[in-house]
XYZ file of C-alpha atoms in Angstrom:
328
model
C 0.099 0.141 0.067
C 1.596 3.274 -0.966
C 1.226 6.499 1.236
C -1.593 7.876 -1.009
C -3.612 4.902 -0.398
C -3.147 5.040 3.251
C -4.310 8.784 3.420
C -7.352 8.004 1.399
C -8.227 5.253 3.979
C -7.707 7.694 6.818
C -10.238 9.925 4.872
C -12.706 6.992 4.587
C -12.493 6.353 8.255
C -13.174 10.131 8.898
C -16.182 9.698 6.806
C -17.297 6.445 8.869
C -16.753 8.109 11.970
C -18.559 11.511 11.467
C -22.184 10.935 12.687
C -23.579 14.499 11.934
C -24.275 15.998 8.136
C -21.239 18.204 7.147
C -20.940 20.945 4.552
C -24.502 22.672 5.709
C -22.988 25.673 7.747
C -24.832 28.170 5.885
C -21.776 29.980 4.932
C -21.994 31.527 1.362
C -18.601 32.540 0.720
C -15.271 30.548 0.722
C -14.154 28.776 3.818
C -11.197 30.535 4.834
C -8.640 28.442 6.945
C -4.631 28.835 7.875
C -1.803 26.786 7.774
C 0.932 27.590 10.227
C 4.821 27.400 9.300
C 7.821 28.158 11.624
C 10.379 29.071 8.858
C 10.468 32.259 6.810
C 8.641 32.847 3.568
C 11.692 32.351 1.464
C 11.825 28.533 2.429
C 10.956 26.101 -0.621
C 8.838 24.367 1.941
C 6.816 27.700 2.288
C 6.707 27.783 -1.602
C 5.330 24.101 -1.685
C 2.680 25.052 1.003
C 1.430 27.759 -1.210
C 1.331 25.177 -4.021
C -0.859 23.005 -1.526
C -3.080 25.959 -1.068
C -3.638 26.729 -4.760
C -4.571 23.022 -5.155
C -7.192 23.175 -2.496
C -8.666 26.009 -4.097
C -8.649 24.360 -7.595
C -9.976 20.902 -6.261
C -12.662 22.408 -4.297
C -13.860 24.921 -6.903
C -12.906 27.727 -5.001
C -15.066 27.042 -1.726
C -12.001 26.615 0.164
C -8.876 28.990 0.848
C -5.742 28.333 2.575
C -3.684 31.090 3.780
C -0.066 30.097 4.605
C 1.303 31.821 7.829
C 5.269 31.465 7.926
C 7.570 33.052 10.295
C 6.121 31.211 13.194
C 3.515 34.025 13.456
C 0.681 31.851 15.092
C 3.361 30.447 17.703
C 6.113 27.681 17.699
C 5.895 24.015 16.511
C 4.534 22.671 19.752
C 1.776 25.537 20.014
C 0.404 25.190 16.436
C 0.548 21.303 16.425
C -1.592 21.491 19.561
C -3.874 23.947 17.923
C -4.058 21.498 14.866
C -4.753 18.196 17.105
C -7.774 20.093 19.066
C -9.344 21.703 15.771
C -8.598 25.047 16.478
C -6.354 25.413 13.469
C -6.624 23.514 10.094
C -3.159 22.855 8.943
C 0.491 23.250 10.109
C 3.881 21.681 9.084
C 6.116 20.489 11.842
C 9.567 18.550 12.211
C 8.529 15.206 12.998
C 11.097 14.622 15.812
C 9.326 17.496 17.441
C 6.193 15.372 17.764
C 7.673 13.076 20.416
C 5.304 14.393 23.039
C 2.598 12.568 21.462
C 4.712 9.107 21.105
C 8.310 8.956 21.800
C 8.712 6.457 18.920
C 8.313 9.256 16.291
C 11.737 10.279 17.192
C 13.113 7.461 14.939
C 13.623 9.656 11.846
C 15.879 12.081 13.811
C 18.465 9.079 14.891
C 21.982 10.269 13.916
C 22.954 8.817 10.518
C 19.838 6.688 10.547
C 19.832 7.437 6.530
C 22.599 7.267 4.302
C 21.379 9.459 1.513
C 18.360 11.615 0.355
C 16.931 8.834 -1.741
C 17.107 6.250 1.198
C 15.187 8.757 3.341
C 12.358 9.371 1.072
C 11.989 5.669 0.000
C 11.578 5.024 3.836
C 9.000 7.696 3.964
C 7.262 6.109 0.990
C 7.262 2.869 2.767
C 6.279 1.000 5.848
C 8.282 3.628 8.227
C 6.353 6.588 6.793
C 3.095 4.749 7.047
C 3.465 3.660 10.615
C 4.291 7.235 11.661
C 1.381 8.716 10.042
C -0.944 5.788 11.797
C 0.660 6.909 15.243
C -0.027 10.600 14.296
C -3.721 9.789 13.440
C -4.353 8.403 16.566
C -3.439 11.605 18.015
C -5.742 13.654 15.865
C -3.227 14.728 13.297
C -3.571 13.314 9.858
C -0.372 13.260 7.769
C -1.015 14.763 4.114
C 2.625 14.543 3.100
C 5.955 14.362 4.348
C 8.477 17.252 3.471
C 12.137 16.395 3.062
C 14.212 18.929 4.837
C 17.824 17.994 3.382
C 20.567 16.857 5.438
C 21.442 18.613 8.645
C 24.872 20.159 9.385
C 26.357 21.971 11.916
C 27.385 25.707 11.704
C 28.583 28.364 13.966
C 30.045 31.977 14.360
C 33.585 30.976 16.300
C 35.490 28.591 14.292
C 35.709 25.738 11.349
C 34.613 22.473 12.825
C 36.359 19.387 11.210
C 36.164 16.674 14.007
C 33.833 16.285 17.382
C 36.633 17.872 19.094
C 36.315 21.238 17.454
C 32.705 21.426 19.255
C 34.036 21.541 22.731
C 32.408 24.409 24.441
C 30.402 25.845 22.019
C 26.637 26.329 22.617
C 24.710 24.925 19.591
C 20.753 25.546 19.391
C 18.753 22.177 18.605
C 15.201 21.143 18.309
C 13.133 20.537 21.450
C 13.581 16.657 21.433
C 15.748 14.131 23.369
C 17.631 12.860 20.421
C 18.890 16.206 19.057
C 19.850 17.251 22.635
C 21.775 13.945 23.469
C 23.533 14.166 19.887
C 24.912 17.394 20.392
C 26.218 16.868 24.047
C 27.787 13.620 22.935
C 30.015 15.653 20.512
C 31.193 17.724 23.051
C 29.122 20.947 22.737
C 26.391 22.515 25.025
C 22.744 21.602 23.495
C 20.601 24.577 23.645
C 16.776 23.524 22.842
C 14.961 26.280 21.245
C 12.013 26.940 19.000
C 12.790 27.533 15.156
C 11.410 30.938 15.153
C 13.823 31.985 17.994
C 17.029 30.853 16.631
C 17.820 34.211 14.504
C 17.561 36.561 17.484
C 19.418 34.002 19.734
C 22.311 34.294 17.076
C 22.064 37.886 16.927
C 22.367 38.335 20.582
C 25.003 35.666 20.904
C 22.849 33.616 23.257
C 23.982 30.612 21.077
C 27.263 30.236 18.977
C 25.480 28.153 16.304
C 22.871 25.992 15.341
C 22.407 22.842 13.109
C 20.162 22.422 10.127
C 20.099 21.976 6.246
C 22.165 24.485 4.175
C 18.766 25.838 2.697
C 17.642 26.679 6.120
C 20.991 28.248 7.027
C 20.764 30.676 4.097
C 16.893 31.294 3.705
C 16.572 31.827 7.651
C 19.760 34.457 7.178
C 21.901 32.580 9.754
C 24.957 32.824 7.589
C 25.282 36.523 8.710
C 25.850 35.471 12.186
C 27.515 32.143 11.851
C 29.926 31.920 8.875
C 31.452 28.382 9.710
C 29.364 25.583 8.070
C 30.517 22.046 8.442
C 29.059 19.166 6.259
C 28.215 16.637 9.224
C 25.199 15.358 7.471
C 24.410 13.904 10.789
C 20.633 13.638 10.085
C 18.184 13.926 7.370
C 15.312 16.141 8.312
C 11.698 14.999 7.910
C 8.797 17.210 8.333
C 5.081 16.380 8.189
C 2.326 18.808 6.446
C -0.568 17.762 8.743
C -4.437 18.522 8.915
C -6.758 18.456 11.731
C -8.409 15.181 12.362
C -11.286 16.987 13.681
C -11.486 19.815 11.352
C -11.244 17.325 8.419
C -14.093 15.064 9.954
C -16.449 18.173 9.699
C -15.908 18.843 5.868
C -17.676 17.220 3.221
C -16.561 14.086 1.782
C -15.663 15.433 -1.562
C -13.433 18.269 0.233
C -11.739 15.746 2.290
C -10.776 13.938 -0.738
C -9.640 17.121 -2.259
C -7.412 18.013 0.704
C -5.607 14.520 0.636
C -5.150 14.871 -3.171
C -3.649 18.324 -2.581
C -1.179 16.986 0.030
C -0.093 14.363 -2.365
C 0.525 16.906 -5.163
C 2.428 19.206 -2.566
C 4.739 16.426 -1.425
C 5.783 15.767 -5.160
C 6.417 19.503 -5.683
C 8.305 19.963 -2.072
C 10.779 17.277 -3.295
C 11.321 19.291 -6.673
C 11.531 22.614 -4.894
C 14.015 21.340 -2.142
C 16.530 19.657 -4.687
C 16.430 23.030 -6.775
C 16.887 25.251 -3.739
C 19.944 23.075 -2.394
C 22.110 23.772 -5.680
C 20.998 27.343 -5.611
C 21.634 28.149 -1.871
C 24.785 26.346 -1.756
C 26.259 28.673 -4.636
C 24.644 31.660 -2.788
C 26.269 30.663 0.742
C 29.554 30.595 -0.977
C 29.231 33.962 -2.650
C 27.699 35.460 0.518
C 30.807 34.548 2.536
C 30.060 31.183 4.074
C 32.972 28.750 4.777
C 31.737 25.625 3.771
C 34.011 22.823 5.421
C 34.026 18.931 4.937
C 34.415 17.085 8.246
C 35.763 13.608 9.262
C 32.459 11.706 8.996
C 33.610 8.351 10.406
C 34.923 10.454 13.656
C 31.292 11.947 13.912
C 29.884 8.558 13.743
C 32.280 7.314 16.327
C 31.248 10.062 18.652
C 27.452 9.517 18.291
C 27.783 5.766 18.542
C 26.466 5.812 22.226
C 23.460 7.944 21.069
C 22.611 5.582 18.279
C 22.931 2.548 20.918
C 21.108 4.195 23.771
C 18.305 5.688 21.708
C 17.279 2.514 19.656
C 15.422 1.182 22.402
C 13.191 4.369 22.580
C 11.734 3.875 19.398
C 10.800 0.164 19.575
C 9.487 -1.499 16.581
C 9.840 1.554 14.431
C 13.695 1.172 14.791
C 13.539 -2.173 12.895
C 11.978 -0.047 9.867
C 14.974 1.984 9.377
C 17.223 0.877 6.328
C 19.644 -0.966 8.452
C 17.088 -2.805 10.024
C 17.576 -1.428 13.407
């Protein structure tokens, strides 16, 4: 069963579980809803979300309009995800490893060096691993419409070049608010500083942190290069985000609208992959031209330094760890 089939089954389940008639709200104009996004509007993910919004409008014949709200204006990942879960907000896009408050097994995609390549990561998301994560989130009122690939994550800072884990000693590095990322950076000898995505830029500006870790696209589009010129290709993780709709909100919509939202999500997932690949080449060149110092690192040394994190955290993810490419 492919990812689209799983999502269509989810939509079918929503139909069966909705006892009251839908679509009879008496509203004459378009239904306006919002999509919360923590990153800035220049990100290819935001472009994919605008594409999603256009598809929703087209597939519903103009009856529904989605407004993308980038830059964390509606709140951080944790806040907006909870708003979507409870039906206060229709859509959001969130890093999957930030969803461990609902089920700790969702941190599995953030395990260091879990995937060897972009292709391997995407194949896993299209396969059983992606389906199992979507099923877990559905139990918590969050319906996955698409997985967005966020590139390989790397470490950058304002102090010095990083070539080996020893170079990180004493640096304060921002990480997402999840146990895997915190343990990973601490194991490398740096001090992990958990922080919401939309707070990183100001923390760099005020020197509350020395650096962060994320994709090169994020590094450039969020303007972090200006405050942290040393970028090191650690490739320690492959970022996976989930574009989600509120199960509660979706259940209140007519069946044809549910189908349209699911299809728009599938199309947006395909578009995001294309946009991300295009942006990676463009932003790599731009980073160099804007003064970024892009350094290779001793990958085997980083793998050795993170071996304990990989070993200690695998048990946290239970059966989902066996669905990783190396079989857990």
